[in-house]
Amino acid sequence: MSSQICRSVASRAARSILSAYSKQSSRSISGGRAAAAAATVSLRGVVPSLAAYGREESANASRAWISGLFALPAAAYMLQEQEACAAEMERTFIAIKPDGVQRGLIAEIISRFERKGFKLVGIKILVPSKDFAQKHYHDLKERPFFNGLCDFLSSGPVIGMVWEGEGVIKYGRKLIGATDPQKSEPGTIRGDLAVVVGRNIIHGSDGPETAKDEIALWFKPEELVNYTNNAEKWIYGDN
Ligand code: IDP
Ligand code: MG
């Protein structure tokens, strides 16, 4: 939903700047003023600093014309940016468990998510405490393997990651494969790289609610990075 908001607001702002500029550009100063005014109106709430800048300038024609000149590349840039915003639709929590780390599979696992086109927005290495492991697996506390599972998760370094992309929660689970590696398809991470359920090397959130909870358990908001990956315009797009 935030991606749609981002896309429509940025797009409207950018397009109105570009159209005001192109309609009026042959009319020198007044054209520049129109573009600057469009920038002032349209950028409000999108790029606060630019919006404030534009408001100040509205009383001064020649300075407004200059701000119009700045608005044009800003608008072009924002049109590019909306594509990046389109990718901010979903996040999932993925962990490489102690067996995956010890077996030297960190790069292999990261590479499968990366090559697919998903974006890494958070990563850390830590040895979880038993208490933390119990929090992470709280929904399994009635299962007979719960204690052993939590002992295992807290037995060594784990890589915690947040991956972002369209459909990343569900498709991340496909990349991972079935819980029991004996039942995971070849081509999946567990299918290719693990043999038994007790050492299935990777964890992935199983739905939107779990993803939200697990990301919040493992990461502080400021540990997650919002950025534009330049490949996104080649990964996302409609024809
Ligand atoms: P998932 O990891 O595919 O989401 P869950 O059912 O959530 O699977 O189980 C969490 C983890 O608990 C599994 O990844 C696996 O390590 C462990 N586990 C699940 N079932 C068994 C079992 O029958 N015996 C031992 N460990 C199990
Ligand atoms: Mg699970």
CSV table of C-alpha atoms and ligand atoms in Angstrom, one decimal:
chain,number,residue,atom,x,y,z
A,1,MET,CA,0.0,0.0,0.0
A,2,SER,CA,2.8,2.4,0.9
A,3,SER,CA,4.3,1.6,-2.5
A,4,GLN,CA,1.1,2.7,-4.3
A,5,ILE,CA,1.0,5.9,-2.3
A,6,CYS,CA,4.7,6.5,-3.0
A,7,ARG,CA,4.2,5.8,-6.7
A,8,SER,CA,1.1,7.9,-7.2
A,9,VAL,CA,2.2,11.0,-5.2
A,10,ALA,CA,5.7,11.0,-6.7
A,11,SER,CA,4.5,10.4,-10.2
A,12,ARG,CA,1.8,13.1,-10.0
A,13,ALA,CA,4.3,15.6,-8.6
A,14,ALA,CA,7.0,14.8,-11.2
A,15,ARG,CA,4.6,14.7,-14.2
A,16,SER,CA,3.0,18.0,-13.3
A,17,ILE,CA,6.4,19.7,-13.0
A,18,LEU,CA,7.5,18.2,-16.3
A,19,SER,CA,4.3,19.2,-18.1
A,20,ALA,CA,4.3,22.7,-16.6
A,21,TYR,CA,7.9,23.1,-17.7
A,22,SER,CA,7.4,21.8,-21.2
A,23,LYS,CA,4.2,23.8,-21.9
A,24,GLN,CA,5.8,27.1,-20.6
A,25,SER,CA,9.4,26.7,-21.4
A,26,SER,CA,9.4,28.9,-24.5
A,27,ARG,CA,7.9,31.7,-22.5
A,28,SER,CA,11.0,32.5,-20.6
A,29,ILE,CA,10.5,33.9,-17.0
A,30,SER,CA,6.7,33.3,-16.8
A,31,GLY,CA,7.3,29.7,-17.9
A,32,GLY,CA,9.9,29.2,-15.3
A,33,ARG,CA,7.6,30.6,-12.7
A,34,ALA,CA,4.8,28.2,-13.7
A,35,ALA,CA,7.2,25.3,-13.4
A,36,ALA,CA,8.4,26.5,-10.0
A,37,ALA,CA,4.8,26.9,-8.8
A,38,ALA,CA,4.0,23.4,-10.0
A,39,ALA,CA,7.1,22.2,-8.1
A,40,THR,CA,6.0,24.1,-5.0
A,41,VAL,CA,2.5,22.6,-5.0
A,42,SER,CA,3.4,19.2,-6.1
A,43,LEU,CA,6.5,18.6,-4.0
A,44,ARG,CA,4.7,19.6,-0.8
A,45,GLY,CA,4.6,16.5,1.3
A,46,VAL,CA,6.9,14.6,-1.0
A,47,VAL,CA,10.2,16.5,-0.7
A,48,PRO,CA,9.6,18.9,2.2
A,49,SER,CA,12.8,20.8,1.9
A,50,LEU,CA,12.2,21.5,-1.8
A,51,ALA,CA,8.6,22.4,-1.1
A,52,ALA,CA,9.7,24.9,1.5
A,53,TYR,CA,12.3,26.3,-0.8
A,54,GLY,CA,9.7,26.8,-3.6
A,55,ARG,CA,7.2,28.6,-1.2
A,56,GLU,CA,9.8,31.1,-0.3
A,57,GLU,CA,10.6,31.8,-3.9
A,58,SER,CA,7.1,32.3,-5.1
A,59,ALA,CA,7.3,36.1,-4.5
A,60,ASN,CA,10.4,36.5,-6.5
A,61,ALA,CA,10.0,35.9,-10.3
A,62,SER,CA,13.7,35.6,-11.2
A,63,ARG,CA,14.6,33.4,-8.3
A,64,ALA,CA,11.5,31.3,-9.1
A,65,TRP,CA,12.7,30.8,-12.6
A,66,ILE,CA,16.0,29.5,-11.1
A,67,SER,CA,14.1,27.1,-8.9
A,68,GLY,CA,12.2,25.9,-12.0
A,69,LEU,CA,15.5,25.0,-13.5
A,70,PHE,CA,16.2,22.9,-10.4
A,71,ALA,CA,12.7,21.4,-10.5
A,72,LEU,CA,13.2,19.9,-13.9
A,73,PRO,CA,16.0,17.4,-13.1
A,74,ALA,CA,14.3,16.8,-9.7
A,75,ALA,CA,11.1,15.8,-11.5
A,76,ALA,CA,13.0,13.5,-13.9
A,77,TYR,CA,14.8,11.9,-11.0
A,78,MET,CA,11.5,11.4,-9.1
A,79,LEU,CA,10.0,9.6,-12.1
A,80,GLN,CA,12.9,7.2,-11.8
A,81,GLU,CA,12.5,7.0,-8.1
A,82,GLN,CA,8.9,5.8,-8.3
A,83,GLU,CA,10.1,2.6,-9.9
A,84,ALA,CA,12.3,2.0,-6.8
A,85,CYS,CA,9.3,2.8,-4.6
A,86,ALA,CA,7.4,0.1,-6.4
A,87,ALA,CA,9.8,-2.5,-5.0
A,88,GLU,CA,9.1,-1.5,-1.4
A,89,MET,CA,6.1,-3.6,-1.2
A,90,GLU,CA,7.0,-6.6,1.0
A,91,ARG,CA,9.7,-7.7,3.4
A,92,THR,CA,10.5,-11.1,4.9
A,93,PHE,CA,12.8,-12.4,7.6
A,94,ILE,CA,15.3,-15.0,6.5
A,95,ALA,CA,17.9,-16.6,8.8
A,96,ILE,CA,20.8,-18.9,8.1
A,97,LYS,CA,20.9,-21.3,11.0
A,98,PRO,CA,24.1,-22.4,12.7
A,99,ASP,CA,24.4,-25.5,10.4
A,100,GLY,CA,24.3,-23.3,7.3
A,101,VAL,CA,26.9,-20.9,8.7
A,102,GLN,CA,29.2,-23.6,9.8
A,103,ARG,CA,29.0,-25.4,6.5
A,104,GLY,CA,30.1,-22.3,4.6
A,105,LEU,CA,26.7,-21.7,2.9
A,106,ILE,CA,26.2,-18.0,3.7
A,107,ALA,CA,27.3,-16.8,0.2
A,108,GLU,CA,25.4,-19.5,-1.6
A,109,ILE,CA,22.1,-18.7,0.2
A,110,ILE,CA,22.4,-15.0,-0.1
A,111,SER,CA,23.2,-15.4,-3.8
A,112,ARG,CA,20.0,-17.3,-4.5
A,113,PHE,CA,17.9,-14.4,-3.1
A,114,GLU,CA,20.1,-11.8,-4.7
A,115,ARG,CA,20.1,-13.4,-8.1
A,116,LYS,CA,16.3,-13.8,-8.0
A,117,GLY,CA,16.0,-10.0,-7.8
A,118,PHE,CA,15.2,-9.6,-4.2
A,119,LYS,CA,16.9,-6.8,-2.2
A,120,LEU,CA,18.8,-7.2,1.0
A,121,VAL,CA,17.7,-4.4,3.4
A,122,GLY,CA,19.1,-5.7,6.7
A,123,ILE,CA,21.8,-8.2,7.8
A,124,LYS,CA,23.5,-9.2,11.0
A,125,ILE,CA,25.4,-12.1,12.6
A,126,LEU,CA,24.8,-13.1,16.2
A,127,VAL,CA,24.6,-16.0,18.5
A,128,PRO,CA,21.0,-16.0,19.8
A,129,SER,CA,20.4,-16.7,23.4
A,130,LYS,CA,18.2,-19.7,24.3
A,131,ASP,CA,15.6,-17.2,25.5
A,132,PHE,CA,15.7,-15.4,22.2
A,133,ALA,CA,15.4,-18.7,20.3
A,134,GLN,CA,12.3,-19.5,22.3
A,135,LYS,CA,10.8,-16.2,21.4
A,136,HIS,CA,11.6,-16.7,17.7
A,137,TYR,CA,10.0,-20.2,17.7
A,138,HIS,CA,7.2,-19.4,20.3
A,139,ASP,CA,4.5,-20.9,18.0
A,140,LEU,CA,6.2,-24.3,18.2
A,141,LYS,CA,6.4,-24.5,22.0
A,142,GLU,CA,4.1,-27.4,22.3
A,143,ARG,CA,6.1,-29.5,19.8
A,144,PRO,CA,8.3,-32.3,21.2
A,145,PHE,CA,11.3,-31.0,19.3
A,146,PHE,CA,10.9,-27.4,20.6
A,147,ASN,CA,13.6,-27.5,23.3
A,148,GLY,CA,16.2,-29.2,21.1
A,149,LEU,CA,15.4,-26.8,18.3
A,150,CYS,CA,15.9,-23.8,20.5
A,151,ASP,CA,19.2,-25.3,21.9
A,152,PHE,CA,20.3,-25.8,18.3
A,153,LEU,CA,19.4,-22.2,17.1
A,154,SER,CA,21.4,-20.8,20.1
A,155,SER,CA,24.3,-23.1,19.6
A,156,GLY,CA,26.3,-20.8,17.2
A,157,PRO,CA,26.3,-17.9,14.9
A,158,VAL,CA,23.1,-17.2,12.9
A,159,ILE,CA,22.8,-14.8,10.0
A,160,GLY,CA,19.6,-12.7,10.3
A,161,MET,CA,18.4,-10.9,7.2
A,162,VAL,CA,15.5,-8.9,5.9
A,163,TRP,CA,14.8,-9.3,2.2
A,164,GLU,CA,12.5,-7.0,0.2
A,165,GLY,CA,10.6,-7.5,-3.0
A,166,GLU,CA,7.4,-8.2,-4.7
A,167,GLY,CA,6.0,-11.5,-3.3
A,168,VAL,CA,9.2,-12.1,-1.3
A,169,ILE,CA,7.4,-13.8,1.7
A,170,LYS,CA,5.8,-16.5,-0.4
A,171,TYR,CA,8.5,-16.8,-3.0
A,172,GLY,CA,11.2,-16.8,-0.3
A,173,ARG,CA,9.5,-20.0,1.0
A,174,LYS,CA,9.7,-21.5,-2.5
A,175,LEU,CA,13.4,-20.7,-2.8
A,176,ILE,CA,13.9,-22.4,0.7
A,177,GLY,CA,11.8,-25.5,-0.1
A,178,ALA,CA,9.8,-27.8,2.2
A,179,THR,CA,10.6,-28.1,5.9
A,180,ASP,CA,11.9,-31.6,5.6
A,181,PRO,CA,14.8,-31.6,3.1
A,182,GLN,CA,13.8,-35.2,2.1
A,183,LYS,CA,10.6,-33.6,0.7
A,184,SER,CA,12.2,-30.4,-0.7
A,185,GLU,CA,12.4,-30.2,-4.5
A,186,PRO,CA,15.8,-30.2,-6.1
A,187,GLY,CA,16.6,-26.6,-7.0
A,188,THR,CA,15.4,-25.3,-3.7
A,189,ILE,CA,17.9,-24.4,-0.9
A,190,ARG,CA,17.0,-27.2,1.4
A,191,GLY,CA,16.5,-29.6,-1.6
A,192,ASP,CA,20.0,-28.9,-2.8
A,193,LEU,CA,21.9,-28.3,0.4
A,194,ALA,CA,20.4,-30.2,3.3
A,195,VAL,CA,19.4,-33.8,4.2
A,196,VAL,CA,17.4,-33.9,7.5
A,197,VAL,CA,14.8,-31.8,9.1
A,198,GLY,CA,16.9,-31.2,12.2
A,199,ARG,CA,19.6,-29.5,10.1
A,200,ASN,CA,17.7,-27.8,7.4
A,201,ILE,CA,20.0,-24.7,7.4
A,202,ILE,CA,17.6,-21.9,6.8
A,203,HIS,CA,14.5,-20.2,8.3
A,204,GLY,CA,12.0,-18.0,6.4
A,205,SER,CA,8.9,-16.2,7.6
A,206,ASP,CA,5.7,-18.2,6.6
A,207,GLY,CA,3.3,-15.3,6.1
A,208,PRO,CA,2.9,-11.5,6.4
A,209,GLU,CA,2.1,-11.5,10.1
A,210,THR,CA,5.0,-13.7,11.0
A,211,ALA,CA,7.3,-11.6,8.8
A,212,LYS,CA,6.3,-8.4,10.6
A,213,ASP,CA,6.8,-10.0,14.0
A,214,GLU,CA,10.1,-11.7,13.2
A,215,ILE,CA,11.5,-8.6,11.6
A,216,ALA,CA,10.6,-6.6,14.7
A,217,LEU,CA,12.1,-9.3,17.0
A,218,TRP,CA,15.5,-9.4,15.1
A,219,PHE,CA,15.9,-5.8,13.9
A,220,LYS,CA,15.5,-2.3,15.2
A,221,PRO,CA,13.8,-0.1,12.5
A,222,GLU,CA,17.0,1.9,12.1
A,223,GLU,CA,19.0,-1.3,11.3
A,224,LEU,CA,16.9,-1.6,8.1
A,225,VAL,CA,18.1,0.4,5.1
A,226,ASN,CA,15.9,2.0,2.5
A,227,TYR,CA,17.7,2.4,-0.8
A,228,THR,CA,17.3,2.3,-4.5
A,229,ASN,CA,19.0,-0.6,-6.3
A,230,ASN,CA,19.9,0.5,-9.8
A,231,ALA,CA,18.9,-2.9,-11.2
A,232,GLU,CA,15.3,-2.4,-10.0
A,233,LYS,CA,14.2,-0.8,-13.2
A,234,TRP,CA,15.3,-4.0,-14.9
A,235,ILE,CA,13.6,-6.2,-12.3
A,236,TYR,CA,10.2,-4.5,-12.2
A,237,GLY,CA,8.2,-3.1,-15.0
A,238,ASP,CA,5.0,-3.4,-17.1
A,239,ASN,CA,5.0,-3.7,-20.9
B,1,IDP,P1,9.8,-24.1,8.6
B,1,IDP,O1,11.2,-23.9,9.1
B,1,IDP,O2,9.8,-24.8,7.3
B,1,IDP,O3,8.9,-23.0,8.7
B,1,IDP,P2,8.4,-25.1,11.0
B,1,IDP,O4,7.3,-26.1,11.0
B,1,IDP,O5,8.1,-23.7,11.3
B,1,IDP,O6,9.2,-25.3,9.6
B,1,IDP,O7,9.5,-25.7,12.0
B,1,IDP,C1,10.6,-24.8,12.4
B,1,IDP,C2,11.8,-25.6,12.4
B,1,IDP,O8,11.7,-26.7,13.4
B,1,IDP,C3,12.2,-26.4,11.1
B,1,IDP,O9,12.8,-25.6,10.2
B,1,IDP,C4,13.0,-27.5,11.7
B,1,IDP,O10,14.4,-27.0,11.9
B,1,IDP,C5,12.4,-27.8,13.0
B,1,IDP,N1,11.5,-28.9,12.9
B,1,IDP,C6,10.3,-28.9,12.3
B,1,IDP,N2,9.7,-30.1,12.3
B,1,IDP,C7,10.6,-30.9,13.0
B,1,IDP,C8,10.6,-32.3,13.4
B,1,IDP,O11,9.7,-33.0,13.1
B,1,IDP,N3,11.7,-32.7,14.0
B,1,IDP,C9,12.7,-31.9,14.3
B,1,IDP,N4,12.8,-30.6,14.0
B,1,IDP,C10,11.7,-30.1,13.3
B,2,MG,MG,8.1,-21.9,10.3
